[in-house]
CSV table of N, CA and C in Angstrom, one decimal:
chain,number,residue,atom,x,y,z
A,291,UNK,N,-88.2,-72.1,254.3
A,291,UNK,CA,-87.2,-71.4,253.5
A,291,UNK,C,-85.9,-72.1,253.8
A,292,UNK,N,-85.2,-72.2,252.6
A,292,UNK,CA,-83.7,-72.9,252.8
A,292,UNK,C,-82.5,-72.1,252.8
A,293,UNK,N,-82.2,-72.0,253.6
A,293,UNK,CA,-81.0,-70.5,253.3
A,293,UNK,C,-79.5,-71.6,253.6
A,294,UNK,N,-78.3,-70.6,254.2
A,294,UNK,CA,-77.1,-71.2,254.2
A,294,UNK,C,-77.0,-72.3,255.4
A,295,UNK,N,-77.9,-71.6,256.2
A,295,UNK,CA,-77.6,-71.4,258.2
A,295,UNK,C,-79.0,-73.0,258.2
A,296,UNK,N,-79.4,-73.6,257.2
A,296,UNK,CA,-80.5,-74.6,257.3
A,296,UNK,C,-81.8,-74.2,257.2
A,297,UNK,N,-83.2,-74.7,257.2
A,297,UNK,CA,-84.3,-75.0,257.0
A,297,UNK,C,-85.0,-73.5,258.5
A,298,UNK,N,-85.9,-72.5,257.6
A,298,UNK,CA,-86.5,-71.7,259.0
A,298,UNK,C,-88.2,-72.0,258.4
A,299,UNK,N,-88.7,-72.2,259.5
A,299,UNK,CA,-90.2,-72.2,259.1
A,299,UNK,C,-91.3,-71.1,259.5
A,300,UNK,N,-92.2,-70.8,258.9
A,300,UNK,CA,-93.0,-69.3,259.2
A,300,UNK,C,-94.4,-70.5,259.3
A,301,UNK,N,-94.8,-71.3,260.2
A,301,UNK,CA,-95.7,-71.6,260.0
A,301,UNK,C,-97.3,-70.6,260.3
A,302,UNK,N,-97.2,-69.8,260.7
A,302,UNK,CA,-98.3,-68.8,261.1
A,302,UNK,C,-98.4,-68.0,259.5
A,303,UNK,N,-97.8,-67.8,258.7
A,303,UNK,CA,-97.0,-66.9,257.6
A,303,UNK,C,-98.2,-67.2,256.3
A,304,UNK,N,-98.9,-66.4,255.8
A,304,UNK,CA,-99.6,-66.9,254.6
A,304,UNK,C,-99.1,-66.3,253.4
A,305,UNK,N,-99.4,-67.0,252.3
A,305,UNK,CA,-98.8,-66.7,250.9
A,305,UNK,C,-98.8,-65.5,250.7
A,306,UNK,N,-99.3,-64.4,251.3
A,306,UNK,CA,-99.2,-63.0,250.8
A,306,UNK,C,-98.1,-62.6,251.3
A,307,UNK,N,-97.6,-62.8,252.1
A,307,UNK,CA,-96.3,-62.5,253.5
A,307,UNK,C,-95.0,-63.3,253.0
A,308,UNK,N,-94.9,-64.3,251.8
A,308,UNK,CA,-94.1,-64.6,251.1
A,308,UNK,C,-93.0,-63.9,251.0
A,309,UNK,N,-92.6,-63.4,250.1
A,309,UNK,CA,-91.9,-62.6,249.1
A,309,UNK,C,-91.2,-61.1,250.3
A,310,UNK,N,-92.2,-61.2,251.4
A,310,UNK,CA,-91.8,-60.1,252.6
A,310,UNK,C,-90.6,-61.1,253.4
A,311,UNK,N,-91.3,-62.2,253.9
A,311,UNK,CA,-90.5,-62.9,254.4
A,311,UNK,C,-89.1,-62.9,253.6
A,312,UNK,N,-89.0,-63.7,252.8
A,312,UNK,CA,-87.8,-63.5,251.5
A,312,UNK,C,-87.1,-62.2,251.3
A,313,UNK,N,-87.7,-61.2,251.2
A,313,UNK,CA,-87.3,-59.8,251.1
A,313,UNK,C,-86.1,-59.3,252.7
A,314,UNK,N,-86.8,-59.8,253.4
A,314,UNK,CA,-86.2,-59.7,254.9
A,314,UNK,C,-85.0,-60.5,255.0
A,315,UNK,N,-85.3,-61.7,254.9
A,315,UNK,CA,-84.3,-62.3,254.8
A,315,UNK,C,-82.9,-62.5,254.2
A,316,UNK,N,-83.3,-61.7,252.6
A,316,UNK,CA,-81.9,-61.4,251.6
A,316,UNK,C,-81.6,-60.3,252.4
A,317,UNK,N,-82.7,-59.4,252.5
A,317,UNK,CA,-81.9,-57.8,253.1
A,317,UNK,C,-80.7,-57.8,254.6
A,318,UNK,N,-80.8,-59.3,255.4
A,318,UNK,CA,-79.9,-58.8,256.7
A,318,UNK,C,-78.9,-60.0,255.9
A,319,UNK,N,-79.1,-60.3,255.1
A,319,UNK,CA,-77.8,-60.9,254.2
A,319,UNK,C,-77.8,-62.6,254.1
A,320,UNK,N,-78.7,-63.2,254.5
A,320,UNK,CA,-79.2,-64.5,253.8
A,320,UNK,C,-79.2,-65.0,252.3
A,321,UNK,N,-78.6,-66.3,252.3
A,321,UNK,CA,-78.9,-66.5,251.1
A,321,UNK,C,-79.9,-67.6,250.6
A,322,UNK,N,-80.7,-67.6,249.5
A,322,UNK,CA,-81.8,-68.5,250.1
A,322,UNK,C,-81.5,-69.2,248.7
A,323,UNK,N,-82.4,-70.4,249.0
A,323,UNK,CA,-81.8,-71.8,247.9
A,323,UNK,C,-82.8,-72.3,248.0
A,324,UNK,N,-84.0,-71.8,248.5
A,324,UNK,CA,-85.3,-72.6,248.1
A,324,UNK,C,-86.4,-72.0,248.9
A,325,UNK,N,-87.6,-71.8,248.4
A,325,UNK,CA,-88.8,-71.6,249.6
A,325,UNK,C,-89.6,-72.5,249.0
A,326,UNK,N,-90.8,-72.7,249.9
A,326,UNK,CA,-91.4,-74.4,249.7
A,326,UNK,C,-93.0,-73.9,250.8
A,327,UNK,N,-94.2,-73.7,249.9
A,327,UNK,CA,-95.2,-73.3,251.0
A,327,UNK,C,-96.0,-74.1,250.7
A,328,UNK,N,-96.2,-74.6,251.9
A,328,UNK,CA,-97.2,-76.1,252.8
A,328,UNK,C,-98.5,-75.2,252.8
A,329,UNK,N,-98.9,-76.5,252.4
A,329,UNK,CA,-100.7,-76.0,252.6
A,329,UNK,C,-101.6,-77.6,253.5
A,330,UNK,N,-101.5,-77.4,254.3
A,330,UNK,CA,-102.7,-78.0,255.1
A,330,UNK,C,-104.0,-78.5,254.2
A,331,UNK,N,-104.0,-80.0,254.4
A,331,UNK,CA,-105.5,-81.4,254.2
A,331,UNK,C,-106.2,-80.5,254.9
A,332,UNK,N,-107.3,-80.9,254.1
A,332,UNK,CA,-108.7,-81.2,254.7
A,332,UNK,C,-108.4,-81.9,255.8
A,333,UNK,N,-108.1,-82.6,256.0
A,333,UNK,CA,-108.1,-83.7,257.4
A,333,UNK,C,-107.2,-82.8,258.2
A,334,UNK,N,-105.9,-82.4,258.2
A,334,UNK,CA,-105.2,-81.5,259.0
A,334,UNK,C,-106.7,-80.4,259.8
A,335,UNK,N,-107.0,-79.6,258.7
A,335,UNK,CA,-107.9,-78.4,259.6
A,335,UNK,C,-109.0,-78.9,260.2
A,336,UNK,N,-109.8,-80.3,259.7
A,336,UNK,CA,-110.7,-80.8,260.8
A,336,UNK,C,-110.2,-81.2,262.0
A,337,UNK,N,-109.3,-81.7,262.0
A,337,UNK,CA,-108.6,-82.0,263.3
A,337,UNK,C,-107.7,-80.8,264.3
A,338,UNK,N,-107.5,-80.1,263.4
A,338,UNK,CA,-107.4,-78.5,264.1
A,338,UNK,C,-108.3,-77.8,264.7
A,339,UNK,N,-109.5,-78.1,264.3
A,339,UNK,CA,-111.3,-77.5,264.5
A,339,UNK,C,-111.6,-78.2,265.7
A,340,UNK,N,-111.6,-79.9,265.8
A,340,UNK,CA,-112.1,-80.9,266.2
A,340,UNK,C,-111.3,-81.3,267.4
A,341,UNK,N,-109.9,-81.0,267.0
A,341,UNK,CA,-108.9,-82.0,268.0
A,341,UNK,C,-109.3,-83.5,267.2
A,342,UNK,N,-108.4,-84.6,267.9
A,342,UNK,CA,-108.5,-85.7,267.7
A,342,UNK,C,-109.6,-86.5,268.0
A,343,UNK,N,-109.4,-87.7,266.8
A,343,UNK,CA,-110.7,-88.4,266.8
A,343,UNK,C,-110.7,-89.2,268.0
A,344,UNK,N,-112.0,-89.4,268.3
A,344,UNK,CA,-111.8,-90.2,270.2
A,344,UNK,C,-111.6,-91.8,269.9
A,345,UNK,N,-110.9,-92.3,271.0
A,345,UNK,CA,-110.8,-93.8,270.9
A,345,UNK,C,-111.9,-94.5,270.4
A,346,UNK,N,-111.6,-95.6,269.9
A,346,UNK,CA,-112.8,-96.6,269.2
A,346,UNK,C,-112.5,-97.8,270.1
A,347,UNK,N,-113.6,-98.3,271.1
A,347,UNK,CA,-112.6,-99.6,271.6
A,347,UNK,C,-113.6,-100.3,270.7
A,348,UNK,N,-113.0,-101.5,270.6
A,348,UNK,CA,-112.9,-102.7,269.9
A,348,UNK,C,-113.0,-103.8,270.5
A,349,UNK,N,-114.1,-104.6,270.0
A,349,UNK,CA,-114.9,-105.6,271.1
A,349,UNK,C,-113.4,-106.7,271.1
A,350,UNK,N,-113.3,-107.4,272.2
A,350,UNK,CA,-111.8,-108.2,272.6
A,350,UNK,C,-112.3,-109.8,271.9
């Protein structure tokens, strides 16, 4: 969300909680100039599931 005060992020926050967030935010007197909702790759959540892929060594 882009308000006056810079960039706040809800990353836990899912698109239903939207418009709450935003609602909250106008109400203690923010002014907002953009919202912007990220959605996570395939590759993101396997590696959230997985952790990172393990080293590959590479014959020298």
């Amino acid at each position: 969300v882009e308000t006056e005060s810079g960039s706040q992020s809800y990353p836990d926050a899912t698109r239903e909680e939207v418009p709450e967030i935003v609602a909250g935010l106008v109400g203690s007197g923010a002014s907002i100039y953009g919202v912007r909702l990220l959605a996570s790759t395939l590759e993101d959540a396997y590696l959230e599931v997985l952790g990172a892929p393990p080293e590959v060594e590479r014959p020298a």
